[in-house]
Each structure stands twice: as C-alpha cells, then as structure tokens.
PDB file of C-alpha atoms and ligand atoms in Angstrom:
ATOM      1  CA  UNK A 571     -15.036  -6.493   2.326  1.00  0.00           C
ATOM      2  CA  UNK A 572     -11.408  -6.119   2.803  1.00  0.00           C
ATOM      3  CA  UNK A 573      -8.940  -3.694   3.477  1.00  0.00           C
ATOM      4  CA  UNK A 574      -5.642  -3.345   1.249  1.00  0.00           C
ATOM      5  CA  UNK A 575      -2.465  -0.889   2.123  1.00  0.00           C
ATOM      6  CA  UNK A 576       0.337  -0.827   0.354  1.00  0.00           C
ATOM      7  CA  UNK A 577       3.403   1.548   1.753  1.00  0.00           C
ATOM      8  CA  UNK A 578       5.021   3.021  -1.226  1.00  0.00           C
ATOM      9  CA  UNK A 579       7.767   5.180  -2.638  1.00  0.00           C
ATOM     10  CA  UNK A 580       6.547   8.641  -2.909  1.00  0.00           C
ATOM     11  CA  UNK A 581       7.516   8.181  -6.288  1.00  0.00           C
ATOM     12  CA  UNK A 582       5.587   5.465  -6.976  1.00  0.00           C
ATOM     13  CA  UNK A 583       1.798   7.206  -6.751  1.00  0.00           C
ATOM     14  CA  UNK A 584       1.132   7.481 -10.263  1.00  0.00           C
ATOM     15  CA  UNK A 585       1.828   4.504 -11.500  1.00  0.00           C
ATOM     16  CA  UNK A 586      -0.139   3.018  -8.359  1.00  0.00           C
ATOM     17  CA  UNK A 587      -3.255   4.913  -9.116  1.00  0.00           C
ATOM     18  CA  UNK A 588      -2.806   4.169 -12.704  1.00  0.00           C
ATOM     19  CA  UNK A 589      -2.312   0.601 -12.326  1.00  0.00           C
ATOM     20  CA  UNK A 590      -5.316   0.678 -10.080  1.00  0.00           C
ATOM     21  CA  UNK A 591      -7.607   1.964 -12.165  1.00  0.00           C
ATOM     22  CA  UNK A 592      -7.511  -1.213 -13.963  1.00  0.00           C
ATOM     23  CA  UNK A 593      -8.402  -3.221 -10.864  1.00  0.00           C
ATOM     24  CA  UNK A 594     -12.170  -1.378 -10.703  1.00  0.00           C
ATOM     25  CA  UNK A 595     -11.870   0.181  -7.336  1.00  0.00           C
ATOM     26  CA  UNK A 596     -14.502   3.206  -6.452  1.00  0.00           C
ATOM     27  CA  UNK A 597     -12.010   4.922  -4.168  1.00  0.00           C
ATOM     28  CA  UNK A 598      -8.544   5.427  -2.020  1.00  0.00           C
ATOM     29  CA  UNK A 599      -7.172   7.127   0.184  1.00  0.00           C
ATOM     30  CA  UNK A 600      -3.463   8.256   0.490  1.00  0.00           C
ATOM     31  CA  UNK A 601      -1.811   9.601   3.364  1.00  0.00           C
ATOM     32  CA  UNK A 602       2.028  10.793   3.999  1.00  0.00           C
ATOM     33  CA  UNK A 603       3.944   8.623   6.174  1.00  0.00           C
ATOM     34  CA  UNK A 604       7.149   7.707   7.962  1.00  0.00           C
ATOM     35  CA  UNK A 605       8.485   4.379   8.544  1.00  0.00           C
ATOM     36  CA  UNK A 606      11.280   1.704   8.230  1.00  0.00           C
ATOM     37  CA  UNK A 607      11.925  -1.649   6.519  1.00  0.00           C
ATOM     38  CA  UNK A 608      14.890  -4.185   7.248  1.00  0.00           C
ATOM     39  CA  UNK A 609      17.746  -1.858   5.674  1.00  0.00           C
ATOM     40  CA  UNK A 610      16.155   0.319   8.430  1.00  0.00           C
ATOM     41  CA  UNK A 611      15.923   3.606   6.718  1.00  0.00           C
ATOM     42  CA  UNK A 612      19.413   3.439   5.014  1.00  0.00           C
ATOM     43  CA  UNK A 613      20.268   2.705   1.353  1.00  0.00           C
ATOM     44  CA  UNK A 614      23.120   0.874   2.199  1.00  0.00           C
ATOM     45  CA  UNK A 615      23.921  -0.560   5.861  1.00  0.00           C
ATOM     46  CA  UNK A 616      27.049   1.057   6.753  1.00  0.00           C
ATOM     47  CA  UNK A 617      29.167  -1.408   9.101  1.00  0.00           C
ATOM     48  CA  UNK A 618      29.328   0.263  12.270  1.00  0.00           C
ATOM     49  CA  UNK A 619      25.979   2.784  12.276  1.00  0.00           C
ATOM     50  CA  UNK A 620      23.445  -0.408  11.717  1.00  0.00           C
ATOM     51  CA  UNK A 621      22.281   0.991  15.378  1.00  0.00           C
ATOM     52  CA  UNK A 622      21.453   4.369  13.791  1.00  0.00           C
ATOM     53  CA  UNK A 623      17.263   4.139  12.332  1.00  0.00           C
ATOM     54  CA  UNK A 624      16.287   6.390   9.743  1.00  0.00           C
ATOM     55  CA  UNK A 625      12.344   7.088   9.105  1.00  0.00           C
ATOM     56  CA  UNK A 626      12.160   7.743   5.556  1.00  0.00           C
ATOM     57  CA  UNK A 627       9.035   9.181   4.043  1.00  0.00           C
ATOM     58  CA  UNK A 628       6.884   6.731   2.340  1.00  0.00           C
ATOM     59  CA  UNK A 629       3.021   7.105   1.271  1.00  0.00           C
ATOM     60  CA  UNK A 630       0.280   4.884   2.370  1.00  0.00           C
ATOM     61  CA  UNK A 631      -2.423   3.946  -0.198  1.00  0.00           C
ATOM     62  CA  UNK A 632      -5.473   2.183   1.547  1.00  0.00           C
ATOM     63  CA  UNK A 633      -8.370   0.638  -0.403  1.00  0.00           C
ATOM     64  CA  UNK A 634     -11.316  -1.325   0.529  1.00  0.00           C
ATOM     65  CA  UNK A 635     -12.681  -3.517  -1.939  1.00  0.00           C
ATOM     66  CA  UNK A 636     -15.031  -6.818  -2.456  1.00  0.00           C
ATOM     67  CA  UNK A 637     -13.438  -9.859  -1.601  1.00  0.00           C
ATOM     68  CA  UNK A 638     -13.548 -10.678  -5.252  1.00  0.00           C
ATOM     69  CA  UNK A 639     -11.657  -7.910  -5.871  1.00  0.00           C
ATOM     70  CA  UNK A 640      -8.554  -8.829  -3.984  1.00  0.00           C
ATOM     71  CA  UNK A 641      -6.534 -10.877  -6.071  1.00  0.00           C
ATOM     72  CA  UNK A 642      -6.974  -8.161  -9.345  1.00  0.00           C
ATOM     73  CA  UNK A 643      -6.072  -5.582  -7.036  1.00  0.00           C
ATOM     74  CA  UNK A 644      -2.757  -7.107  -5.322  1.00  0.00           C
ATOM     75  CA  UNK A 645      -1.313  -8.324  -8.897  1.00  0.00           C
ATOM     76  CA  UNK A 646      -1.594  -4.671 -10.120  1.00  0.00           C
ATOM     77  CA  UNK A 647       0.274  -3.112  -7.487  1.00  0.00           C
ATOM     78  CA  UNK A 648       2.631  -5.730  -7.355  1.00  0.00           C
ATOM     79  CA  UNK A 649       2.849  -5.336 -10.985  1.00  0.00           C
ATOM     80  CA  UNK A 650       3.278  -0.754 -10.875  1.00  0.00           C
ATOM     81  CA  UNK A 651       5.761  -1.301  -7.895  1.00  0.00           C
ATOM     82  CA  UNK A 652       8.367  -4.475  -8.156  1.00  0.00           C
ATOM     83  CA  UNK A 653      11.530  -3.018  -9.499  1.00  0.00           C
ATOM     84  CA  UNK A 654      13.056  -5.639  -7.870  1.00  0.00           C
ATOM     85  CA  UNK A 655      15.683  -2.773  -5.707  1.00  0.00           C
ATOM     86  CA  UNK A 656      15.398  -2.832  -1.727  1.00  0.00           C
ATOM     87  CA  UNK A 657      12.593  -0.420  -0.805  1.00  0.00           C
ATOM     88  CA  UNK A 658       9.578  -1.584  -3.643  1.00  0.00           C
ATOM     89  CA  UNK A 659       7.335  -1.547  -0.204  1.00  0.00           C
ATOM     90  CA  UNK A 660       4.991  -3.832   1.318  1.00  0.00           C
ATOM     91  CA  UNK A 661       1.208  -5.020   1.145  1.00  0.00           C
ATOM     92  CA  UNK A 662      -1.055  -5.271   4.445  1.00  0.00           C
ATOM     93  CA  UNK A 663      -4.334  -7.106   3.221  1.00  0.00           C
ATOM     94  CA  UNK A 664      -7.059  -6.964   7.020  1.00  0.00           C
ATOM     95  CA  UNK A 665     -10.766  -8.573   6.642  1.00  0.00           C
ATOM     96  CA  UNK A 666     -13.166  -5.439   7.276  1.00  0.00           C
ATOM     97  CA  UNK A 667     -15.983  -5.565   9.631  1.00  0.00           C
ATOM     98  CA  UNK A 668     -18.184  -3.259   8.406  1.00  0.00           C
ATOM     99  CA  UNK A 669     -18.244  -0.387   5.677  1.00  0.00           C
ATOM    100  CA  UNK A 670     -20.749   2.414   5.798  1.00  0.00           C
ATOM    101  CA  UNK A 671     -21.489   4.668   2.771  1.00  0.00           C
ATOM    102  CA  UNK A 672     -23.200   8.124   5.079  1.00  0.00           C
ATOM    103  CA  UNK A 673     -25.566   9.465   2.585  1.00  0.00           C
ATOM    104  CA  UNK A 674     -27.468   6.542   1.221  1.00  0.00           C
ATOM    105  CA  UNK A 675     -26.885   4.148   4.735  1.00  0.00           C
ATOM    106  CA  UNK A 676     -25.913   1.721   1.982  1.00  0.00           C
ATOM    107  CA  UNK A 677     -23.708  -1.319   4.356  1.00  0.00           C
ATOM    108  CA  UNK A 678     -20.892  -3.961   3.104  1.00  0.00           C
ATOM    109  CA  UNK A 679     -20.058  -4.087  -0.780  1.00  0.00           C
ATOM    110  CA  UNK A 680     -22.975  -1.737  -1.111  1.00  0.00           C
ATOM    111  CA  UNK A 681     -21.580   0.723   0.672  1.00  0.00           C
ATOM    112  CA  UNK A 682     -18.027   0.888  -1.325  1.00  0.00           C
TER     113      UNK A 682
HETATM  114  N1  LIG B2195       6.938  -5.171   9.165  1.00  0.00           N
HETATM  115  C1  LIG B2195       6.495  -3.954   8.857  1.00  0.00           C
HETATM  116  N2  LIG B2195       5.507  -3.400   9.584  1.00  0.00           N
HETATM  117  C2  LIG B2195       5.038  -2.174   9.284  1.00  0.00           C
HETATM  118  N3  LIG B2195       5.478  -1.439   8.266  1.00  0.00           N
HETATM  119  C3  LIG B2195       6.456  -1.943   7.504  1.00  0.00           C
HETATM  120  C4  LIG B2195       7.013  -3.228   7.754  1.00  0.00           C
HETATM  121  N4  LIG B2195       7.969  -3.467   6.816  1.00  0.00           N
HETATM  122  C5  LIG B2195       7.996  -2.395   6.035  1.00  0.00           C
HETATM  123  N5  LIG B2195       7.102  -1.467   6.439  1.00  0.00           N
HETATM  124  C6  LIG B2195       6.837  -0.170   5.817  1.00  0.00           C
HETATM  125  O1  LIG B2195       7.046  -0.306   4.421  1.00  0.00           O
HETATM  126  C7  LIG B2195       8.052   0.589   3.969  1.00  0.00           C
HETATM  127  C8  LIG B2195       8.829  -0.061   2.850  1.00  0.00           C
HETATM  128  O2  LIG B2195       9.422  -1.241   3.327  1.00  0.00           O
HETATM  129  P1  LIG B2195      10.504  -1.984   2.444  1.00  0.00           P
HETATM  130  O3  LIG B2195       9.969  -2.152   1.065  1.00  0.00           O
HETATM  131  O4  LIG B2195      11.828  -1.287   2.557  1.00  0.00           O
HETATM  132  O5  LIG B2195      10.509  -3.419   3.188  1.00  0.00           O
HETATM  133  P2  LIG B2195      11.745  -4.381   3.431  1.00  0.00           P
HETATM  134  O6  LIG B2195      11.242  -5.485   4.296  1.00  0.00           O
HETATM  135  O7  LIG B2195      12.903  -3.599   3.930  1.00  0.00           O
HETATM  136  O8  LIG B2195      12.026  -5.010   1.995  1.00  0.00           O
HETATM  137  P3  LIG B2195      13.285  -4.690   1.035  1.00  0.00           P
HETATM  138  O9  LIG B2195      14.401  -5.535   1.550  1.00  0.00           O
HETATM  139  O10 LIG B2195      12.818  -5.103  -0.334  1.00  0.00           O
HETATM  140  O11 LIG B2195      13.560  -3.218   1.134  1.00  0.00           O
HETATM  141  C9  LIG B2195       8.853   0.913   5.220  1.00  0.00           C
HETATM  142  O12 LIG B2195       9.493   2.161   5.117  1.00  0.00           O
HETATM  143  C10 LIG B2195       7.792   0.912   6.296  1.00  0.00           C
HETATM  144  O13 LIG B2195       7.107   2.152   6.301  1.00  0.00           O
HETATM  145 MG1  LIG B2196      13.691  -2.023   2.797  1.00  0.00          MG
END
C-alpha cells in the first residue's frame, strides 16, 4: 500500500480528480495548504527581494492505493498537471505501513 500527494494549483482540482478517476482509486482526500517551491513564492524573482518568501496557497491531494496502482496513478497526474510553466507542483510517493478500513476491520489493500 502506498501513499501518493501531489501539491497542486488550486486551479488544478478538477482536472486532477478527473484524470484520477481513470487511475481506479476508491478515495482522496484534499486539504488547503501553504507552501513554497524554488521561485519561493514569487512569479518572477525580482533581483534584490530573492530574501523576501512568499507562501502561496496550494492544495494537497493524498491517495493511498495498491502498489500496482502506482505507476497508472502518477502518469495521470503528471498527465492533468504538466503545463510545462514554473509552479505545475510536485509528487511525494511514501510506502504505507498499515491501512485500516473501521467498519468492516478489513487491513492492507482490503482495507482501501
Ligand atoms: N521540496 C519540497 N518539499 C515540500 N514541499 C514542496 C517542495 N517543493 C515544492 N513543494 C510544494 O509544492 C508546491 C509547488 O512547488 P513547485 O511546483 O513550484 O516546485 P518547484 O521546485 O519550484 O518547481 P518549478 O520550478 O517547476 O516551479 C510548493 O508551493 C510547495 O507547497
Ligand atoms: Mg516553483
């Protein structure tokens, strides 16, 4: 079982969950964050304020999926977010020790 976040443009979450629909997953989550890449929060770097750090709101969309899974799921959000411009985002793939689905007790790809 493994664990997949992508950090994404707020405008971006349609075409994520669209795109992801074709990867079979049974669930995500999405959360509102914050955060910086290497333009560190600015469109441009402006000679002179490279010290200054904007956080710029971004959205976090987490799923855990069978290890089969993995390589469908990274090529479509790859695919629904390259526009090849600075900001596209970035993919965190973590191994998952356990997953627990709480009504049926159900554990591992079971459980997803
Ligand atoms: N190394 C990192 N660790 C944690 N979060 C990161 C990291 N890099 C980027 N992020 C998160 O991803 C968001 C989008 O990053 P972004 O796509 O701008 O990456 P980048 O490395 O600056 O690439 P690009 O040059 O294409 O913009 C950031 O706002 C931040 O929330
Ligand atoms: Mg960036």
């Amino acid at each position: 079982v493994t664990k997949i976040e992508a950090v994404i443009r707020p405008s971006s979450l349609e075409d994520v969950e669209e795109a992801l629909q074709h990867a079979w997953i049974t669930g995500l989550t999405v959360s509102e964050v914050k955060g910086h890449g290497r333009q560190k929060g600015h469109a441009e770097i402006f000679r002179g304020a490279e010290y200054v750090i904007d956080l710029n709101p971004k959205l976090k969309v987490e799923v855990v999926v069978p290890d089969p899974l993995v390589p469908r799921v990274l090529h479509q959000l790859e695919r629904s977010l390259r526009s090849g411009k600075v900001g596209d985002g970035k993919i965190f793939v973590t191994r998952i020790e356990e997953a627990i689905r709480v009504r049926t007790g159900e554990r591992g790809e079971g459980a997803l």
